Tab-separated table of N, CA and C in Angstrom:
chain	number	residue	atom	x	y	z
A	1	MET	N	-7.585	-73.614	19.712
A	1	MET	CA	-8.203	-73.930	20.871
A	1	MET	C	-7.003	-73.319	22.065
A	2	ILE	N	-5.920	-73.778	21.856
A	2	ILE	CA	-4.964	-73.435	22.502
A	2	ILE	C	-4.815	-71.968	22.974
A	3	LYS	N	-4.736	-71.191	21.366
A	3	LYS	CA	-4.449	-69.504	21.049
A	3	LYS	C	-5.848	-69.178	22.000
A	4	ASP	N	-7.300	-69.244	21.672
A	4	ASP	CA	-8.273	-69.089	22.898
A	4	ASP	C	-7.952	-68.948	24.501
A	5	GLU	N	-7.571	-69.935	24.660
A	5	GLU	CA	-6.954	-70.051	25.974
A	5	GLU	C	-6.311	-69.423	26.397
A	6	LEU	N	-5.033	-69.092	25.690
A	6	LEU	CA	-3.742	-67.624	25.805
A	6	LEU	C	-4.514	-66.380	25.533
A	7	ILE	N	-5.482	-66.235	24.625
A	7	ILE	CA	-6.262	-64.945	24.858
A	7	ILE	C	-7.148	-64.823	25.995
A	8	LEU	N	-7.654	-65.848	26.367
A	8	LEU	CA	-8.400	-65.293	27.833
A	8	LEU	C	-7.237	-64.977	28.804
A	9	LEU	N	-5.917	-65.488	28.770
A	9	LEU	CA	-5.238	-65.958	29.793
A	9	LEU	C	-4.660	-64.296	29.629
A	10	PHE	N	-4.493	-63.294	28.479
A	10	PHE	CA	-3.700	-62.618	28.459
A	10	PHE	C	-5.008	-61.211	29.068
A	11	THR	N	-5.798	-61.436	28.297
A	11	THR	CA	-7.145	-60.646	28.502
A	11	THR	C	-7.582	-60.652	29.883
A	12	SER	N	-7.339	-61.935	30.634
A	12	SER	CA	-7.791	-61.551	32.171
A	12	SER	C	-6.657	-60.568	33.165
A	13	LEU	N	-5.263	-60.879	32.823
A	13	LEU	CA	-3.927	-60.169	32.866
A	13	LEU	C	-4.696	-58.416	32.739
A	14	TYR	N	-4.684	-58.298	31.353
A	14	TYR	CA	-5.156	-56.781	31.302
A	14	TYR	C	-6.440	-56.217	31.769
A	15	CYS	N	-7.041	-57.185	32.053
A	15	CYS	CA	-8.138	-56.822	32.873
A	15	CYS	C	-7.425	-56.476	34.331
A	16	GLY	N	-7.219	-57.225	34.800
A	16	GLY	CA	-6.475	-57.038	36.281
A	16	GLY	C	-5.714	-55.818	36.223
A	17	ILE	N	-4.677	-55.527	35.458
A	17	ILE	CA	-4.203	-54.164	35.268
A	17	ILE	C	-4.906	-52.663	35.606
A	18	ILE	N	-5.808	-53.392	34.637
A	18	ILE	CA	-6.842	-52.028	34.865
A	18	ILE	C	-7.531	-51.805	35.906
A	19	PHE	N	-8.357	-53.188	36.168
A	19	PHE	CA	-8.831	-52.918	37.472
A	19	PHE	C	-7.796	-52.094	38.592
A	20	ALA	N	-6.688	-52.768	38.660
A	20	ALA	CA	-5.449	-52.233	39.995
A	20	ALA	C	-5.408	-50.796	39.363
A	21	ILE	N	-5.346	-49.910	38.114
A	21	ILE	CA	-5.432	-48.944	38.280
A	21	ILE	C	-6.554	-48.162	38.688
A	22	VAL	N	-7.577	-48.430	38.147
A	22	VAL	CA	-9.164	-48.001	39.082
A	22	VAL	C	-9.167	-48.126	40.120
A	23	TYR	N	-8.391	-49.038	40.596
A	23	TYR	CA	-8.295	-49.130	42.363
A	23	TYR	C	-7.432	-48.294	42.581
A	24	ASP	N	-6.387	-47.666	42.237
A	24	ASP	CA	-5.572	-46.556	42.369
A	24	ASP	C	-5.911	-45.175	42.547
A	25	ALA	N	-6.450	-44.633	41.518
A	25	ALA	CA	-7.417	-43.845	41.214
A	25	ALA	C	-8.620	-43.977	42.584
A	26	ILE	N	-9.230	-44.583	42.882
A	26	ILE	CA	-9.961	-44.466	44.221
A	26	ILE	C	-9.384	-44.169	45.756
A	27	ARG	N	-8.029	-44.820	45.304
A	27	ARG	CA	-7.232	-44.659	46.798
A	27	ARG	C	-6.422	-43.106	46.702
A	28	ILE	N	-6.212	-42.747	45.531
A	28	ILE	CA	-5.509	-41.388	45.535
A	28	ILE	C	-6.884	-40.253	45.726
A	29	ILE	N	-7.713	-40.937	45.323
A	29	ILE	CA	-9.083	-39.633	46.111
A	29	ILE	C	-9.058	-39.996	47.884
A	30	ARG	N	-9.176	-41.070	47.657
A	30	ARG	CA	-9.094	-41.375	49.492
A	30	ARG	C	-8.148	-40.443	50.269
A	31	ASN	N	-6.501	-40.619	49.305
A	31	ASN	CA	-5.439	-39.845	50.295
A	31	ASN	C	-5.978	-38.108	50.413
A	32	LEU	N	-6.556	-37.893	49.381
A	32	LEU	CA	-7.327	-36.406	49.245
A	32	LEU	C	-8.111	-36.022	50.032
A	33	ILE	N	-8.990	-36.702	50.128
A	33	ILE	CA	-10.349	-36.646	50.812
A	33	ILE	C	-10.077	-37.393	52.355
A	34	LYS	N	-9.303	-38.538	52.571
A	34	LYS	CA	-9.435	-39.023	53.980
A	34	LYS	C	-11.109	-39.269	54.387
A	35	PRO	N	-11.166	-39.955	53.739
A	35	PRO	CA	-12.801	-40.387	54.009
A	35	PRO	C	-13.142	-41.223	55.753
A	36	HIS	N	-14.234	-41.586	56.080
A	36	HIS	CA	-14.081	-42.381	57.647
A	36	HIS	C	-14.560	-43.622	57.024
A	37	PHE	N	-14.094	-44.558	57.967
A	37	PHE	CA	-13.916	-45.842	57.539
A	37	PHE	C	-15.195	-46.639	57.371
A	38	ILE	N	-16.404	-46.155	57.501
A	38	ILE	CA	-17.398	-46.875	56.732
A	38	ILE	C	-17.702	-46.169	55.174
A	39	ARG	N	-17.019	-45.403	54.796
A	39	ARG	CA	-17.486	-45.511	53.744
A	39	ARG	C	-16.176	-45.780	52.517
A	40	VAL	N	-15.164	-45.892	53.361
A	40	VAL	CA	-13.924	-46.320	52.288
A	40	VAL	C	-14.436	-48.463	52.800
A	41	VAL	N	-15.526	-48.851	53.176
A	41	VAL	CA	-15.955	-49.931	53.230
A	41	VAL	C	-17.225	-50.138	52.264
A	42	ILE	N	-17.715	-49.321	52.886
A	42	ILE	CA	-18.591	-48.879	51.389
A	42	ILE	C	-18.074	-49.138	49.496
A	43	GLU	N	-17.420	-48.234	49.757
A	43	GLU	CA	-16.310	-47.906	48.487
A	43	GLU	C	-16.235	-49.153	47.867
A	44	ASP	N	-14.963	-49.952	48.547
A	44	ASP	CA	-15.035	-51.287	48.698
A	44	ASP	C	-15.459	-51.995	47.686
A	45	PHE	N	-16.403	-52.604	48.801
A	45	PHE	CA	-17.720	-53.067	48.449
A	45	PHE	C	-18.203	-53.226	46.805
A	46	ILE	N	-18.560	-51.850	46.537
A	46	ILE	CA	-19.209	-51.757	45.610
A	46	ILE	C	-18.147	-52.011	44.711
A	47	TYR	N	-16.665	-51.612	44.785
A	47	TYR	CA	-15.609	-51.598	43.668
A	47	TYR	C	-15.840	-52.990	43.030
A	48	TRP	N	-15.892	-53.816	44.448
A	48	TRP	CA	-15.578	-55.343	44.031
A	48	TRP	C	-16.506	-56.177	43.638
A	49	ILE	N	-17.828	-55.414	43.942
A	49	ILE	CA	-19.030	-56.113	43.170
A	49	ILE	C	-18.895	-55.731	41.611
A	50	CYS	N	-18.407	-54.662	40.985
A	50	CYS	CA	-18.170	-54.225	39.988
A	50	CYS	C	-17.142	-55.194	39.035
A	51	VAL	N	-15.951	-54.955	39.620
A	51	VAL	CA	-14.922	-55.935	39.049
A	51	VAL	C	-15.766	-57.191	38.869
A	52	ALA	N	-16.458	-57.575	40.050
A	52	ALA	CA	-16.710	-59.209	39.981
A	52	ALA	C	-17.787	-59.035	38.505
A	53	TYR	N	-19.045	-58.556	38.350
A	53	TYR	CA	-19.419	-58.188	37.537
A	53	TYR	C	-18.816	-58.337	36.020
A	54	ILE	N	-17.982	-56.898	35.831
A	54	ILE	CA	-17.287	-57.181	34.989
A	54	ILE	C	-16.293	-58.106	34.114
A	55	PHE	N	-15.859	-59.032	35.343
A	55	PHE	CA	-14.830	-59.827	34.644
A	55	PHE	C	-15.421	-61.106	34.619
A	56	PHE	N	-16.880	-61.488	35.213
A	56	PHE	CA	-17.588	-62.298	34.920
A	56	PHE	C	-17.979	-62.279	33.554
A	57	SER	N	-18.726	-60.804	32.926
A	57	SER	CA	-18.779	-60.865	31.941
A	57	SER	C	-18.403	-61.211	30.877
A	58	MET	N	-17.285	-60.847	31.031
A	58	MET	CA	-16.075	-60.839	30.104
A	58	MET	C	-15.445	-62.633	30.045
A	59	LEU	N	-15.658	-63.165	30.962
A	59	LEU	CA	-15.393	-64.557	31.287
A	59	LEU	C	-16.407	-64.955	30.136
A	60	ILE	N	-17.532	-65.005	30.428
A	60	ILE	CA	-19.059	-65.396	29.765
A	60	ILE	C	-18.793	-65.148	28.404
A	61	LYS	N	-18.461	-64.212	27.967
A	61	LYS	CA	-18.432	-63.845	26.300
A	61	LYS	C	-17.304	-64.316	25.722
A	62	LYS	N	-15.939	-64.430	26.532
A	62	LYS	CA	-14.837	-65.189	25.555
A	62	LYS	C	-14.336	-66.584	26.098
A	63	ASN	N	-14.866	-67.263	26.895
A	63	ASN	CA	-15.035	-68.531	26.881
A	63	ASN	C	-16.023	-69.095	26.960
A	64	TYR	N	-17.147	-68.250	26.052
A	64	TYR	CA	-18.454	-69.667	25.758
A	64	TYR	C	-19.176	-70.200	27.072
A	65	GLY	N	-19.388	-69.186	28.128
A	65	GLY	CA	-19.870	-69.506	28.959
A	65	GLY	C	-19.205	-70.914	29.846
A	66	ASN	N	-18.270	-70.954	29.733
A	66	ASN	CA	-17.044	-71.863	30.582
A	66	ASN	C	-16.324	-71.269	31.744
A	67	LEU	N	-16.535	-71.307	32.904
A	67	LEU	CA	-15.766	-70.914	33.764
A	67	LEU	C	-14.538	-71.900	34.171
A	68	ARG	N	-13.621	-70.895	34.071
A	68	ARG	CA	-12.220	-71.790	34.469
A	68	ARG	C	-11.701	-70.737	35.924
A	69	TRP	N	-10.674	-71.647	36.360
A	69	TRP	CA	-9.679	-70.970	37.252
A	69	TRP	C	-8.328	-69.960	37.247
A	70	TYR	N	-7.876	-70.344	35.764
A	70	TYR	CA	-6.412	-69.957	35.440
A	70	TYR	C	-7.025	-68.014	35.259
A	71	PRO	N	-8.464	-68.019	34.657
A	71	PRO	CA	-8.365	-66.705	34.294
A	71	PRO	C	-8.674	-65.866	35.449
A	72	ILE	N	-9.008	-65.938	36.368
A	72	ILE	CA	-9.219	-65.520	37.888
A	72	ILE	C	-8.189	-65.147	38.510
A	73	PHE	N	-7.627	-66.635	39.056
A	73	PHE	CA	-5.907	-66.384	39.297
A	73	PHE	C	-5.150	-65.423	38.306
A	74	GLY	N	-5.389	-65.086	36.902
A	74	GLY	CA	-4.116	-64.523	36.166
A	74	GLY	C	-4.591	-63.112	36.272
A	75	MET	N	-6.024	-62.338	36.505
A	75	MET	CA	-6.425	-61.370	37.239
A	75	MET	C	-5.892	-60.938	38.381
A	76	LEU	N	-6.391	-61.868	39.296
A	76	LEU	CA	-5.402	-61.478	40.632
A	76	LEU	C	-3.866	-61.398	40.686
A	77	LEU	N	-3.567	-62.506	39.794
A	77	LEU	CA	-2.083	-62.125	39.663
A	77	LEU	C	-1.057	-60.820	39.097
A	78	ALA	N	-2.308	-60.367	38.338
A	78	ALA	CA	-1.967	-58.822	37.329
A	78	ALA	C	-2.066	-58.157	38.151
A	79	MET	N	-3.226	-58.176	39.118
A	79	MET	CA	-3.250	-56.682	39.758
A	79	MET	C	-2.530	-56.693	41.282
A	80	ALA	N	-1.850	-57.956	41.561
A	80	ALA	CA	-1.095	-57.936	42.498
A	80	ALA	C	0.311	-57.232	42.329
A	81	VAL	N	0.858	-57.749	40.734
A	81	VAL	CA	2.062	-57.650	40.279
A	81	VAL	C	2.077	-56.382	40.435
A	82	TYR	N	1.071	-55.622	39.440
A	82	TYR	CA	1.162	-54.425	39.352
A	82	TYR	C	0.995	-53.270	40.867
A	83	GLU	N	0.150	-53.985	41.842
A	83	GLU	CA	0.007	-53.305	42.943
A	83	GLU	C	1.937	-53.017	43.772
A	84	ILE	N	2.505	-54.545	43.565
A	84	ILE	CA	3.615	-54.448	44.463
A	84	ILE	C	4.654	-53.851	43.191
A	85	ILE	N	4.933	-53.542	42.283
A	85	ILE	CA	5.707	-52.594	41.537
A	85	ILE	C	5.289	-51.414	41.449
A	86	VAL	N	3.989	-50.858	40.867
A	86	VAL	CA	4.132	-49.900	40.725
A	86	VAL	C	3.064	-49.287	41.431
A	87	GLY	N	1.977	-49.985	41.691
A	87	GLY	CA	0.741	-49.168	42.677
A	87	GLY	C	1.182	-48.411	43.476
A	88	ARG	N	1.918	-48.708	44.345
A	88	ARG	CA	2.045	-47.921	45.728
A	88	ARG	C	2.674	-46.935	45.783
A	89	LYS	N	3.545	-46.860	44.647
A	89	LYS	CA	4.732	-45.496	44.434
A	89	LYS	C	4.064	-44.635	43.647
A	90	LEU	N	3.551	-44.988	42.472
A	90	LEU	CA	2.487	-44.397	41.587
A	90	LEU	C	0.914	-43.565	42.725
A	91	VAL	N	0.937	-44.202	43.006
A	91	VAL	CA	-0.258	-43.359	44.500
A	91	VAL	C	0.264	-42.583	45.086
A	92	LEU	N	1.276	-42.694	45.983
A	92	LEU	CA	1.959	-41.940	46.958
A	92	LEU	C	2.172	-40.631	46.210
A	93	LYS	N	3.201	-40.588	44.711
A	93	LYS	CA	3.704	-39.565	44.091
A	93	LYS	C	2.673	-38.538	43.908
A	94	ILE	N	1.369	-39.420	42.841
A	94	ILE	CA	0.535	-38.289	42.287
A	94	ILE	C	-0.404	-38.084	43.290
A	95	SER	N	-0.638	-38.630	44.519
A	95	SER	CA	-1.364	-38.075	45.787
A	95	SER	C	-0.446	-36.412	45.953
A	96	LYS	N	0.930	-36.754	46.500
A	96	LYS	CA	1.511	-35.726	46.796
A	96	LYS	C	1.532	-34.141	45.742
A	97	VAL	N	1.501	-34.324	44.346
A	97	VAL	CA	1.675	-33.771	43.406
A	97	VAL	C	0.326	-33.346	43.617
A	98	LEU	N	-1.159	-34.022	43.731
A	98	LEU	CA	-2.097	-33.370	43.907
A	98	LEU	C	-2.814	-32.549	44.918
A	99	GLU	N	-1.612	-32.906	45.975
A	99	GLU	CA	-2.162	-32.035	47.433
A	99	GLU	C	-1.439	-30.795	47.125
A	100	LYS	N	-0.466	-30.784	46.305
A	100	LYS	CA	0.492	-29.271	45.731
A	100	LYS	C	-0.365	-28.762	45.489
A	101	ILE	N	-0.832	-28.772	44.170
A	101	ILE	CA	-1.576	-28.583	43.314
A	101	ILE	C	-2.931	-27.650	44.010
A	102	ILE	N	-3.726	-28.548	45.165
A	102	ILE	CA	-4.561	-27.918	45.376
A	102	ILE	C	-4.421	-27.123	46.310
A	103	ARG	N	-3.149	-27.597	47.226
A	103	ARG	CA	-2.430	-26.372	48.003
A	103	ARG	C	-2.618	-24.841	47.302
A	104	THR	N	-1.812	-24.874	46.348
A	104	THR	CA	-1.316	-23.619	45.628
A	104	THR	C	-2.583	-23.138	45.279
A	105	LEU	N	-3.449	-23.926	44.797
A	105	LEU	CA	-5.072	-23.074	44.422
A	105	LEU	C	-5.781	-22.855	45.371
A	106	LEU	N	-6.060	-23.252	46.544
A	106	LEU	CA	-6.586	-22.828	47.871
A	106	LEU	C	-6.152	-21.434	48.526
A	107	LYS	N	-4.876	-21.467	48.312
A	107	LYS	CA	-3.832	-20.473	49.106
A	107	LYS	C	-5.035	-19.014	48.972
A	108	PRO	N	-5.402	-18.445	47.254
A	108	PRO	CA	-5.553	-17.399	47.919
A	108	PRO	C	-6.863	-17.188	48.810
A	109	LEU	N	-7.757	-18.518	48.478
A	109	LEU	CA	-9.049	-18.839	48.352
A	109	LEU	C	-8.846	-18.329	50.199
A	110	LYS	N	-8.085	-19.093	51.142
A	110	LYS	CA	-7.831	-19.107	52.385
A	110	LYS	C	-7.759	-17.742	52.695
A	111	LYS	N	-6.317	-17.080	52.007
A	111	LYS	CA	-6.080	-15.753	52.794
A	111	LYS	C	-7.597	-14.749	52.308
A	112	ALA	N	-8.336	-15.186	51.299
A	112	ALA	CA	-9.495	-13.993	51.129
A	112	ALA	C	-10.475	-14.777	52.100
A	113	TRP	N	-10.367	-16.188	52.603
A	113	TRP	CA	-11.692	-16.221	53.384
A	113	TRP	C	-10.922	-15.513	55.230
A	114	LYS	N	-9.830	-15.745	55.219
A	114	LYS	CA	-9.211	-15.152	56.514
A	114	LYS	C	-9.721	-13.851	56.643
A	115	ARG	N	-9.318	-12.390	55.305
A	115	ARG	CA	-9.736	-11.271	55.417
A	115	ARG	C	-11.616	-11.450	55.794
A	116	ILE	N	-12.177	-12.273	55.260
A	116	ILE	CA	-13.781	-12.240	55.362
A	116	ILE	C	-14.061	-11.847	56.613
A	117	LYS	N	-13.138	-13.032	57.722
A	117	LYS	CA	-13.500	-13.465	58.770
A	117	LYS	C	-13.299	-12.176	59.762
A	118	LEU	N	-11.730	-11.840	59.521
A	118	LEU	CA	-11.094	-10.459	60.028
A	118	LEU	C	-12.212	-9.256	60.131
A	119	ARG	N	-12.657	-9.200	58.770
A	119	ARG	CA	-13.702	-8.147	58.942
A	119	ARG	C	-15.081	-8.501	59.696
A	120	LYS	N	-15.703	-9.401	59.417
A	120	LYS	CA	-16.900	-10.022	60.501
A	120	LYS	C	-16.506	-9.974	61.731
A	121	THR	N	-15.271	-9.814	62.461
A	121	THR	CA	-15.209	-9.864	63.559
A	121	THR	C	-14.916	-8.286	64.098
A	122	LYS	N	-14.222	-7.911	62.887
A	122	LYS	CA	-14.442	-6.292	63.470
A	122	LYS	C	-15.960	-5.930	63.652
A	123	ILE	N	-16.313	-6.360	62.461
A	123	ILE	CA	-17.898	-5.735	62.473
A	123	ILE	C	-19.038	-6.073	63.335
A	124	GLU	N	-18.696	-7.292	64.124
A	124	GLU	CA	-19.111	-8.043	65.302
A	124	GLU	C	-18.613	-7.111	66.351
A	125	GLU	N	-17.026	-6.865	66.724
A	125	GLU	CA	-16.802	-5.858	67.742
A	125	GLU	C	-17.761	-4.398	67.948
A	126	LYS	N	-17.905	-4.132	66.146
A	126	LYS	CA	-18.309	-2.603	66.370
A	126	LYS	C	-19.861	-2.533	66.992
A	127	PHE	N	-20.369	-3.750	66.617
A	127	PHE	CA	-21.614	-3.546	67.040
A	127	PHE	C	-21.680	-3.786	68.728
A	128	ALA	N	-21.335	-4.926	69.037
A	128	ALA	CA	-20.951	-5.584	70.076
A	128	ALA	C	-20.844	-3.974	71.198
A	129	LYS	N	-19.953	-3.248	71.021
A	129	LYS	CA	-19.528	-1.943	71.321
A	129	LYS	C	-20.819	-1.259	71.264
A	130	GLY	N	-21.220	-0.795	70.562
A	130	GLY	CA	-22.506	0.237	70.503
A	130	GLY	C	-23.684	-0.600	71.273
A	131	ASN	N	-23.325	-1.848	71.334
A	131	ASN	CA	-24.750	-1.953	72.182
A	131	ASN	C	-24.478	-2.246	73.464
A	132	LYS	N	-23.376	-2.171	73.689
A	132	LYS	CA	-23.198	-1.493	75.533
A	132	LYS	C	-23.472	-0.435	75.544
A	133	VAL	N	-22.783	0.077	74.758
A	133	VAL	CA	-22.748	1.614	74.888
A	133	VAL	C	-24.431	1.954	74.911
A	134	SER	N	-24.886	1.545	74.110
A	134	SER	CA	-26.663	1.811	74.788
A	134	SER	C	-27.366	1.476	75.477
A	135	ARG	N	-27.181	-0.015	75.989
A	135	ARG	CA	-27.743	-0.243	76.968
A	135	ARG	C	-26.928	0.477	78.440
A	136	CYS	N	-25.986	0.976	78.763
A	136	CYS	CA	-25.204	1.589	79.531
A	136	CYS	C	-25.936	3.097	79.548
A	137	ARG	N	-26.704	3.614	78.491
A	137	ARG	CA	-26.882	5.184	78.442
A	137	ARG	C	-28.440	4.406	78.766
A	138	LYS	N	-28.882	3.488	78.334
A	138	LYS	CA	-30.477	3.777	78.928
A	138	LYS	C	-30.430	3.051	80.513
A	139	LYS	N	-29.486	2.289	80.609
A	139	LYS	CA	-29.301	2.345	82.173
A	139	LYS	C	-29.066	3.591	83.253
A	140	GLU	N	-27.768	4.135	82.811
A	140	GLU	CA	-28.136	5.490	82.899
A	140	GLU	C	-29.248	6.664	83.184
A	141	ASN	N	-29.763	6.573	82.027
A	141	ASN	CA	-31.041	7.221	81.894
A	141	ASN	C	-32.377	6.982	82.776
A	142	HIS	N	-32.229	5.354	82.834
A	142	HIS	CA	-33.497	5.186	83.415
A	142	HIS	C	-32.929	5.220	85.491
A	143	ARG	N	-31.724	5.280	85.718
A	143	ARG	CA	-31.338	5.927	87.276
A	143	ARG	C	-31.948	7.187	87.206
A	144	LYS	N	-31.143	7.755	86.241
A	144	LYS	CA	-31.496	9.703	86.042
A	144	LYS	C	-33.124	9.515	86.651
A	145	ALA	N	-33.975	8.930	85.826
A	145	ALA	CA	-35.172	9.172	85.952
A	145	ALA	C	-35.830	8.955	87.412
A	146	CYS	N	-35.381	7.476	87.466
A	146	CYS	CA	-35.546	7.323	88.897
A	146	CYS	C	-35.404	7.829	90.351
A	147	ASN	N	-34.110	8.252	89.717
A	147	ASN	CA	-33.813	9.282	90.804
A	147	ASN	C	-34.485	10.839	90.911
A	148	ALA	N	-35.022	10.716	89.800
A	148	ALA	CA	-35.572	12.184	89.781
A	148	ALA	C	-37.197	12.294	90.080
A	149	ASP	N	-37.333	10.812	89.717
A	149	ASP	CA	-38.760	10.655	90.322
A	149	ASP	C	-39.038	10.252	92.011
A	150	SER	N	-38.002	9.903	92.903
A	150	SER	CA	-38.167	9.938	94.153
A	150	SER	C	-38.029	10.958	94.627
A	151	LYS	N	-37.101	11.792	94.123
A	151	LYS	CA	-36.766	13.499	94.612
A	151	LYS	C	-38.458	14.219	94.639
A	152	THR	N	-39.011	13.761	93.429
A	152	THR	CA	-40.422	14.445	93.425
A	152	THR	C	-41.009	13.911	94.257
A	153	ASP	N	-40.845	12.739	94.410
A	153	ASP	CA	-41.865	12.230	95.561
A	153	ASP	C	-41.661	12.378	96.701
A	154	ASN	N	-40.485	12.699	97.376
A	154	ASN	CA	-40.021	13.243	98.289
A	154	ASN	C	-40.574	14.748	98.812
A	155	ARG	N	-40.468	15.600	97.777
A	155	ARG	CA	-41.355	16.774	97.883
A	155	ARG	C	-42.623	17.242	98.762
């Protein structure tokens, strides 16, 4: 009987650590993406719904439907201890490493994008100059035609 209770407690502690690791993965992704506040709230809500479902399913299976408070406190304690000792530091370090990797991978793409934008602006400038010249020529031709018409009308 006590053996079963200890197994349940250690399973709860283990679940707490796993849940904290999963939440850290979510936080790392948030550090990289920087989502809107509403998205964070929705993600947290979905996360906690999933955690509650998984944890209570485990409690029902392991404890034969008897819900006790100590496994819940064990899970929350494990999550808190993990977060205090490892979580924050780990999230920051992994986030920084991933940011460096992403920057390194995106650097050539950014350079290529700048070249494309530069070429695009040069092409646009050429077309804009061509359009100005053609407009000016049209205006000059129109003026000449008008002047020629007015000269012929006066004679």
